[in-house]
């Protein structure tokens, strides 16, 4: 929906729930997630957005004490508090940086291949190399490293995994082959299902 609302930030993913009744907007902020859920159902909590800051986790206490809450299950009403802090660039912002720039980045692990892995957020995808630290597809991560380039392809030379928590696997985009041929770089390092290929 952010493509329909030109003034809204491109880094926010407003479509996680797939149902407009679950979208609770605030100016320069947003949250999308289930308002209700079935008894016994476990829900992985979505990531809210706030301009100029990065999401640091859900907590049961207003002072953000105790452990982070990453999932809830159908056991009645739950009140959680969203903690925000240091701004961490989106993947698109990291791609736009010059080589050798030290940065942090966050996203969801979309694919793992040996010591290399890919992450995605609502803005783009990027290859991370160096060591995979036991990461699995679906992990939500905050990484530290340097923006690098390999034959024109942006990468992250990984220094460390700052944070890792369980999440949901990245849903692929269904994309016509003609769209990829027309603008290949727009889909570089992203998880796509290509229509029109047999």
C-alpha positions as protocol buffer text, in pm:
chain_id: "A"
residue {
  index: 1
  type: UNK
  ca { x: 0 y: 0 z: 0 }
}
residue {
  index: 2
  type: UNK
  ca { x: 294 y: 236 z: 44 }
}
residue {
  index: 3
  type: UNK
  ca { x: 314 y: 274 z: -335 }
}
residue {
  index: 4
  type: UNK
  ca { x: -39 y: 418 z: -321 }
}
residue {
  index: 5
  type: UNK
  ca { x: 51 y: 664 z: -43 }
}
residue {
  index: 6
  type: UNK
  ca { x: 338 y: 861 z: -196 }
}
residue {
  index: 7
  type: UNK
  ca { x: 412 y: 1052 z: 125 }
}
residue {
  index: 8
  type: UNK
  ca { x: 461 y: 734 z: 329 }
}
residue {
  index: 9
  type: UNK
  ca { x: 813 y: 595 z: 379 }
}
residue {
  index: 10
  type: UNK
  ca { x: 927 y: 329 z: 134 }
}
residue {
  index: 11
  type: UNK
  ca { x: 1102 y: 135 z: 412 }
}
residue {
  index: 12
  type: UNK
  ca { x: 778 y: 33 z: 579 }
}
residue {
  index: 13
  type: UNK
  ca { x: 599 y: -291 z: 496 }
}
residue {
  index: 14
  type: UNK
  ca { x: 229 y: -216 z: 535 }
}
residue {
  index: 15
  type: UNK
  ca { x: 103 y: -542 z: 382 }
}
residue {
  index: 16
  type: UNK
  ca { x: 210 y: -814 z: 628 }
}
residue {
  index: 17
  type: UNK
  ca { x: -140 y: -911 z: 736 }
}
residue {
  index: 18
  type: UNK
  ca { x: -295 y: -906 z: 391 }
}
residue {
  index: 19
  type: UNK
  ca { x: -612 y: -756 z: 534 }
}
residue {
  index: 20
  type: UNK
  ca { x: -682 y: -384 z: 546 }
}
residue {
  index: 21
  type: UNK
  ca { x: -889 y: -411 z: 866 }
}
residue {
  index: 22
  type: UNK
  ca { x: -569 y: -500 z: 1053 }
}
residue {
  index: 23
  type: UNK
  ca { x: -385 y: -187 z: 942 }
}
residue {
  index: 24
  type: UNK
  ca { x: -363 y: 70 z: 1221 }
}
residue {
  index: 25
  type: UNK
  ca { x: -198 y: 384 z: 1078 }
}
residue {
  index: 26
  type: UNK
  ca { x: -38 y: 679 z: 1252 }
}
residue {
  index: 27
  type: UNK
  ca { x: 135 y: 965 z: 1074 }
}
residue {
  index: 28
  type: UNK
  ca { x: 495 y: 870 z: 994 }
}
residue {
  index: 29
  type: UNK
  ca { x: 444 y: 539 z: 1171 }
}
residue {
  index: 30
  type: UNK
  ca { x: 264 y: 218 z: 1104 }
}
residue {
  index: 31
  type: UNK
  ca { x: 176 y: -125 z: 1241 }
}
residue {
  index: 32
  type: UNK
  ca { x: 23 y: -416 z: 1058 }
}
residue {
  index: 33
  type: UNK
  ca { x: -72 y: -738 z: 1229 }
}
residue {
  index: 34
  type: UNK
  ca { x: -355 y: -959 z: 1351 }
}
residue {
  index: 35
  type: UNK
  ca { x: -605 y: -790 z: 1580 }
}
residue {
  index: 36
  type: UNK
  ca { x: -757 y: -1127 z: 1672 }
}
residue {
  index: 37
  type: UNK
  ca { x: -636 y: -1484 z: 1648 }
}
residue {
  index: 38
  type: UNK
  ca { x: -772 y: -1831 z: 1714 }
}
residue {
  index: 39
  type: UNK
  ca { x: -735 y: -2005 z: 2049 }
}
residue {
  index: 40
  type: UNK
  ca { x: -399 y: -2184 z: 2056 }
}
residue {
  index: 41
  type: UNK
  ca { x: -272 y: -2015 z: 1739 }
}
residue {
  index: 42
  type: UNK
  ca { x: 85 y: -1886 z: 1758 }
}
residue {
  index: 43
  type: UNK
  ca { x: 151 y: -1555 z: 1584 }
}
residue {
  index: 44
  type: UNK
  ca { x: 497 y: -1421 z: 1496 }
}
residue {
  index: 45
  type: UNK
  ca { x: 479 y: -1051 z: 1575 }
}
residue {
  index: 46
  type: UNK
  ca { x: 534 y: -810 z: 1285 }
}
residue {
  index: 47
  type: UNK
  ca { x: 779 y: -521 z: 1286 }
}
residue {
  index: 48
  type: UNK
  ca { x: 624 y: -175 z: 1328 }
}
residue {
  index: 49
  type: UNK
  ca { x: 766 y: 137 z: 1166 }
}
residue {
  index: 50
  type: UNK
  ca { x: 856 y: 476 z: 1313 }
}
residue {
  index: 51
  type: UNK
  ca { x: 1029 y: 750 z: 1117 }
}
residue {
  index: 52
  type: UNK
  ca { x: 1391 y: 815 z: 1215 }
}
residue {
  index: 53
  type: UNK
  ca { x: 1426 y: 518 z: 1449 }
}
residue {
  index: 54
  type: UNK
  ca { x: 1455 y: 141 z: 1425 }
}
residue {
  index: 55
  type: UNK
  ca { x: 1236 y: -114 z: 1598 }
}
residue {
  index: 56
  type: UNK
  ca { x: 1416 y: -287 z: 1887 }
}
residue {
  index: 57
  type: UNK
  ca { x: 1150 y: -531 z: 2001 }
}
residue {
  index: 58
  type: UNK
  ca { x: 816 y: -592 z: 2171 }
}
residue {
  index: 59
  type: UNK
  ca { x: 803 y: -598 z: 2552 }
}
residue {
  index: 60
  type: UNK
  ca { x: 538 y: -675 z: 2815 }
}
residue {
  index: 61
  type: UNK
  ca { x: 654 y: -390 z: 3038 }
}
residue {
  index: 62
  type: UNK
  ca { x: 627 y: -20 z: 2951 }
}
residue {
  index: 63
  type: UNK
  ca { x: 987 y: 35 z: 3068 }
}
residue {
  index: 64
  type: UNK
  ca { x: 1104 y: -239 z: 2826 }
}
residue {
  index: 65
  type: UNK
  ca { x: 1240 y: -456 z: 3106 }
}
residue {
  index: 66
  type: UNK
  ca { x: 1245 y: -835 z: 3082 }
}
residue {
  index: 67
  type: UNK
  ca { x: 1276 y: -1051 z: 2774 }
}
residue {
  index: 68
  type: UNK
  ca { x: 1164 y: -952 z: 2426 }
}
residue {
  index: 69
  type: UNK
  ca { x: 836 y: -1100 z: 2310 }
}
residue {
  index: 70
  type: UNK
  ca { x: 857 y: -1244 z: 1958 }
}
residue {
  index: 71
  type: UNK
  ca { x: 538 y: -1452 z: 1943 }
}
residue {
  index: 72
  type: UNK
  ca { x: 198 y: -1458 z: 2110 }
}
residue {
  index: 73
  type: UNK
  ca { x: -61 y: -1734 z: 2127 }
}
residue {
  index: 74
  type: UNK
  ca { x: -435 y: -1743 z: 2175 }
}
residue {
  index: 75
  type: UNK
  ca { x: -459 y: -1696 z: 2550 }
}
residue {
  index: 76
  type: UNK
  ca { x: -665 y: -1377 z: 2578 }
}
residue {
  index: 77
  type: UNK
  ca { x: -586 y: -1008 z: 2541 }
}
residue {
  index: 78
  type: UNK
  ca { x: -221 y: -909 z: 2527 }
}
residue {
  index: 79
  type: UNK
  ca { x: -74 y: -559 z: 2566 }
}
residue {
  index: 80
  type: UNK
  ca { x: 278 y: -511 z: 2431 }
}
residue {
  index: 81
  type: UNK
  ca { x: 507 y: -209 z: 2407 }
}
residue {
  index: 82
  type: UNK
  ca { x: 717 y: -136 z: 2098 }
}
residue {
  index: 83
  type: UNK
  ca { x: 1072 y: -21 z: 2175 }
}
residue {
  index: 84
  type: UNK
  ca { x: 1250 y: 202 z: 1923 }
}
residue {
  index: 85
  type: UNK
  ca { x: 1607 y: 332 z: 1921 }
}
residue {
  index: 86
  type: UNK
  ca { x: 1916 y: 372 z: 1703 }
}
residue {
  index: 87
  type: UNK
  ca { x: 1827 y: 412 z: 1339 }
}
residue {
  index: 88
  type: UNK
  ca { x: 1951 y: 119 z: 1129 }
}
residue {
  index: 89
  type: UNK
  ca { x: 1954 y: 180 z: 752 }
}
residue {
  index: 90
  type: UNK
  ca { x: 1725 y: -16 z: 523 }
}
residue {
  index: 91
  type: UNK
  ca { x: 1882 y: -254 z: 272 }
}
residue {
  index: 92
  type: UNK
  ca { x: 1812 y: -5 z: -9 }
}
residue {
  index: 93
  type: UNK
  ca { x: 2000 y: 261 z: 188 }
}
residue {
  index: 94
  type: UNK
  ca { x: 2296 y: 25 z: 238 }
}
residue {
  index: 95
  type: UNK
  ca { x: 2302 y: -52 z: -136 }
}
residue {
  index: 96
  type: UNK
  ca { x: 2318 y: 322 z: -207 }
}
residue {
  index: 97
  type: UNK
  ca { x: 2623 y: 367 z: 19 }
}
residue {
  index: 98
  type: UNK
  ca { x: 2978 y: 387 z: -116 }
}
residue {
  index: 99
  type: UNK
  ca { x: 3207 y: 85 z: -89 }
}
residue {
  index: 100
  type: UNK
  ca { x: 3384 y: 23 z: 242 }
}
residue {
  index: 101
  type: UNK
  ca { x: 3119 y: 214 z: 439 }
}
residue {
  index: 102
  type: UNK
  ca { x: 3076 y: 54 z: 781 }
}
residue {
  index: 103
  type: UNK
  ca { x: 2710 y: 8 z: 865 }
}
residue {
  index: 104
  type: UNK
  ca { x: 2442 y: -194 z: 1032 }
}
residue {
  index: 105
  type: UNK
  ca { x: 2147 y: -340 z: 844 }
}
residue {
  index: 106
  type: UNK
  ca { x: 1846 y: -547 z: 939 }
}
residue {
  index: 107
  type: UNK
  ca { x: 1623 y: -785 z: 750 }
}
residue {
  index: 108
  type: UNK
  ca { x: 1492 y: -1138 z: 721 }
}
residue {
  index: 109
  type: UNK
  ca { x: 1716 y: -1422 z: 602 }
}
residue {
  index: 110
  type: UNK
  ca { x: 1569 y: -1531 z: 269 }
}
residue {
  index: 111
  type: UNK
  ca { x: 1824 y: -1796 z: 162 }
}
residue {
  index: 112
  type: UNK
  ca { x: 2138 y: -1966 z: 297 }
}
residue {
  index: 113
  type: UNK
  ca { x: 2411 y: -2121 z: 78 }
}
residue {
  index: 114
  type: UNK
  ca { x: 2718 y: -2235 z: 270 }
}
residue {
  index: 115
  type: UNK
  ca { x: 2888 y: -1938 z: 433 }
}
residue {
  index: 116
  type: UNK
  ca { x: 2682 y: -1691 z: 226 }
}
residue {
  index: 117
  type: UNK
  ca { x: 2326 y: -1586 z: 291 }
}
residue {
  index: 118
  type: UNK
  ca { x: 2076 y: -1328 z: 166 }
}
residue {
  index: 119
  type: UNK
  ca { x: 1852 y: -1095 z: 361 }
}
residue {
  index: 120
  type: UNK
  ca { x: 1551 y: -892 z: 253 }
}
residue {
  index: 121
  type: UNK
  ca { x: 1336 y: -615 z: 390 }
}
residue {
  index: 122
  type: UNK
  ca { x: 1052 y: -420 z: 235 }
}
residue {
  index: 123
  type: UNK
  ca { x: 1301 y: -215 z: 29 }
}
residue {
  index: 124
  type: UNK
  ca { x: 1548 y: -462 z: -127 }
}
residue {
  index: 125
  type: UNK
  ca { x: 1765 y: -771 z: -84 }
}
residue {
  index: 126
  type: UNK
  ca { x: 2141 y: -811 z: -38 }
}
residue {
  index: 127
  type: UNK
  ca { x: 2400 y: -1089 z: -30 }
}
residue {
  index: 128
  type: UNK
  ca { x: 2597 y: -1119 z: 295 }
}
residue {
  index: 129
  type: UNK
  ca { x: 2923 y: -1312 z: 300 }
}
residue {
  index: 130
  type: UNK
  ca { x: 3193 y: -1411 z: 546 }
}
residue {
  index: 131
  type: UNK
  ca { x: 3020 y: -1659 z: 778 }
}
residue {
  index: 132
  type: UNK
  ca { x: 2656 y: -1749 z: 826 }
}
residue {
  index: 133
  type: UNK
  ca { x: 2672 y: -1789 z: 1208 }
}
residue {
  index: 134
  type: UNK
  ca { x: 2419 y: -2072 z: 1198 }
}
residue {
  index: 135
  type: UNK
  ca { x: 2146 y: -1853 z: 1054 }
}
residue {
  index: 136
  type: UNK
  ca { x: 1836 y: -2010 z: 902 }
}
residue {
  index: 137
  type: UNK
  ca { x: 1579 y: -1892 z: 653 }
}
residue {
  index: 138
  type: UNK
  ca { x: 1321 y: -1678 z: 829 }
}
residue {
  index: 139
  type: UNK
  ca { x: 1555 y: -1545 z: 1099 }
}
residue {
  index: 140
  type: UNK
  ca { x: 1517 y: -1173 z: 1169 }
}
residue {
  index: 141
  type: UNK
  ca { x: 1867 y: -1029 z: 1203 }
}
residue {
  index: 142
  type: UNK
  ca { x: 2062 y: -712 z: 1268 }
}
residue {
  index: 143
  type: UNK
  ca { x: 2406 y: -730 z: 1106 }
}
residue {
  index: 144
  type: UNK
  ca { x: 2722 y: -520 z: 1118 }
}
residue {
  index: 145
  type: UNK
  ca { x: 2969 y: -503 z: 831 }
}
residue {
  index: 146
  type: UNK
  ca { x: 3097 y: -307 z: 535 }
}
residue {
  index: 147
  type: UNK
  ca { x: 2916 y: -228 z: 214 }
}
residue {
  index: 148
  type: UNK
  ca { x: 3106 y: -406 z: -65 }
}
residue {
  index: 149
  type: UNK
  ca { x: 3077 y: -460 z: -438 }
}
residue {
  index: 150
  type: UNK
  ca { x: 3146 y: -770 z: -648 }
}
residue {
  index: 151
  type: UNK
  ca { x: 3140 y: -713 z: -1025 }
}
residue {
  index: 152
  type: UNK
  ca { x: 2864 y: -457 z: -993 }
}
residue {
  index: 153
  type: UNK
  ca { x: 2660 y: -649 z: -737 }
}
residue {
  index: 154
  type: UNK
  ca { x: 2621 y: -483 z: -394 }
}
residue {
  index: 155
  type: UNK
  ca { x: 2709 y: -701 z: -96 }
}
residue {
  index: 156
  type: UNK
  ca { x: 2765 y: -683 z: 277 }
}
residue {
  index: 157
  type: UNK
  ca { x: 3103 y: -802 z: 404 }
}
residue {
  index: 158
  type: UNK
  ca { x: 2979 y: -938 z: 735 }
}
residue {
  index: 159
  type: UNK
  ca { x: 3161 y: -854 z: 1056 }
}
residue {
  index: 160
  type: UNK
  ca { x: 2907 y: -978 z: 1312 }
}
residue {
  index: 161
  type: UNK
  ca { x: 2549 y: -1075 z: 1383 }
}
residue {
  index: 162
  type: UNK
  ca { x: 2435 y: -812 z: 1632 }
}
residue {
  index: 163
  type: UNK
  ca { x: 2098 y: -971 z: 1695 }
}
residue {
  index: 164
  type: UNK
  ca { x: 1899 y: -1273 z: 1579 }
}
residue {
  index: 165
  type: UNK
  ca { x: 1545 y: -1388 z: 1648 }
}
residue {
  index: 166
  type: UNK
  ca { x: 1304 y: -1630 z: 1489 }
}
residue {
  index: 167
  type: UNK
  ca { x: 1069 y: -1493 z: 1227 }
}
residue {
  index: 168
  type: UNK
  ca { x: 872 y: -1600 z: 920 }
}
residue {
  index: 169
  type: UNK
  ca { x: 1015 y: -1711 z: 587 }
}
residue {
  index: 170
  type: UNK
  ca { x: 1026 y: -1443 z: 319 }
}
residue {
  index: 171
  type: UNK
  ca { x: 730 y: -1466 z: 83 }
}
residue {
  index: 172
  type: UNK
  ca { x: 840 y: -1457 z: -279 }
}
residue {
  index: 173
  type: UNK
  ca { x: 718 y: -1199 z: -526 }
}
residue {
  index: 174
  type: UNK
  ca { x: 539 y: -1338 z: -831 }
}
residue {
  index: 175
  type: UNK
  ca { x: 699 y: -1146 z: -1117 }
}
residue {
  index: 176
  type: UNK
  ca { x: 654 y: -1170 z: -1496 }
}
residue {
  index: 177
  type: UNK
  ca { x: 973 y: -1259 z: -1683 }
}
residue {
  index: 178
  type: UNK
  ca { x: 933 y: -946 z: -1897 }
}
residue {
  index: 179
  type: UNK
  ca { x: 951 y: -723 z: -1588 }
}
residue {
  index: 180
  type: UNK
  ca { x: 1279 y: -883 z: -1478 }
}
residue {
  index: 181
  type: UNK
  ca { x: 1429 y: -856 z: -1826 }
}
residue {
  index: 182
  type: UNK
  ca { x: 1326 y: -490 z: -1843 }
}
residue {
  index: 183
  type: UNK
  ca { x: 1484 y: -398 z: -1507 }
}
residue {
  index: 184
  type: UNK
  ca { x: 1699 y: -681 z: -1373 }
}
residue {
  index: 185
  type: UNK
  ca { x: 1873 y: -470 z: -1108 }
}
residue {
  index: 186
  type: UNK
  ca { x: 1540 y: -393 z: -941 }
}
residue {
  index: 187
  type: UNK
  ca { x: 1512 y: -763 z: -845 }
}
residue {
  index: 188
  type: UNK
  ca { x: 1879 y: -834 z: -771 }
}
residue {
  index: 189
  type: UNK
  ca { x: 1923 y: -1053 z: -459 }
}
residue {
  index: 190
  type: UNK
  ca { x: 1547 y: -1074 z: -398 }
}
residue {
  index: 191
  type: UNK
  ca { x: 1341 y: -1391 z: -367 }
}
residue {
  index: 192
  type: UNK
  ca { x: 1114 y: -1406 z: -674 }
}
residue {
  index: 193
  type: UNK
  ca { x: 894 y: -1656 z: -851 }
}
residue {
  index: 194
  type: UNK
  ca { x: 929 y: -1589 z: -1223 }
}
residue {
  index: 195
  type: UNK
  ca { x: 615 y: -1626 z: -1434 }
}
residue {
  index: 196
  type: UNK
  ca { x: 659 y: -1739 z: -1795 }
}
residue {
  index: 197
  type: UNK
  ca { x: 954 y: -1975 z: -1741 }
}
residue {
  index: 198
  type: UNK
  ca { x: 921 y: -2345 z: -1814 }
}
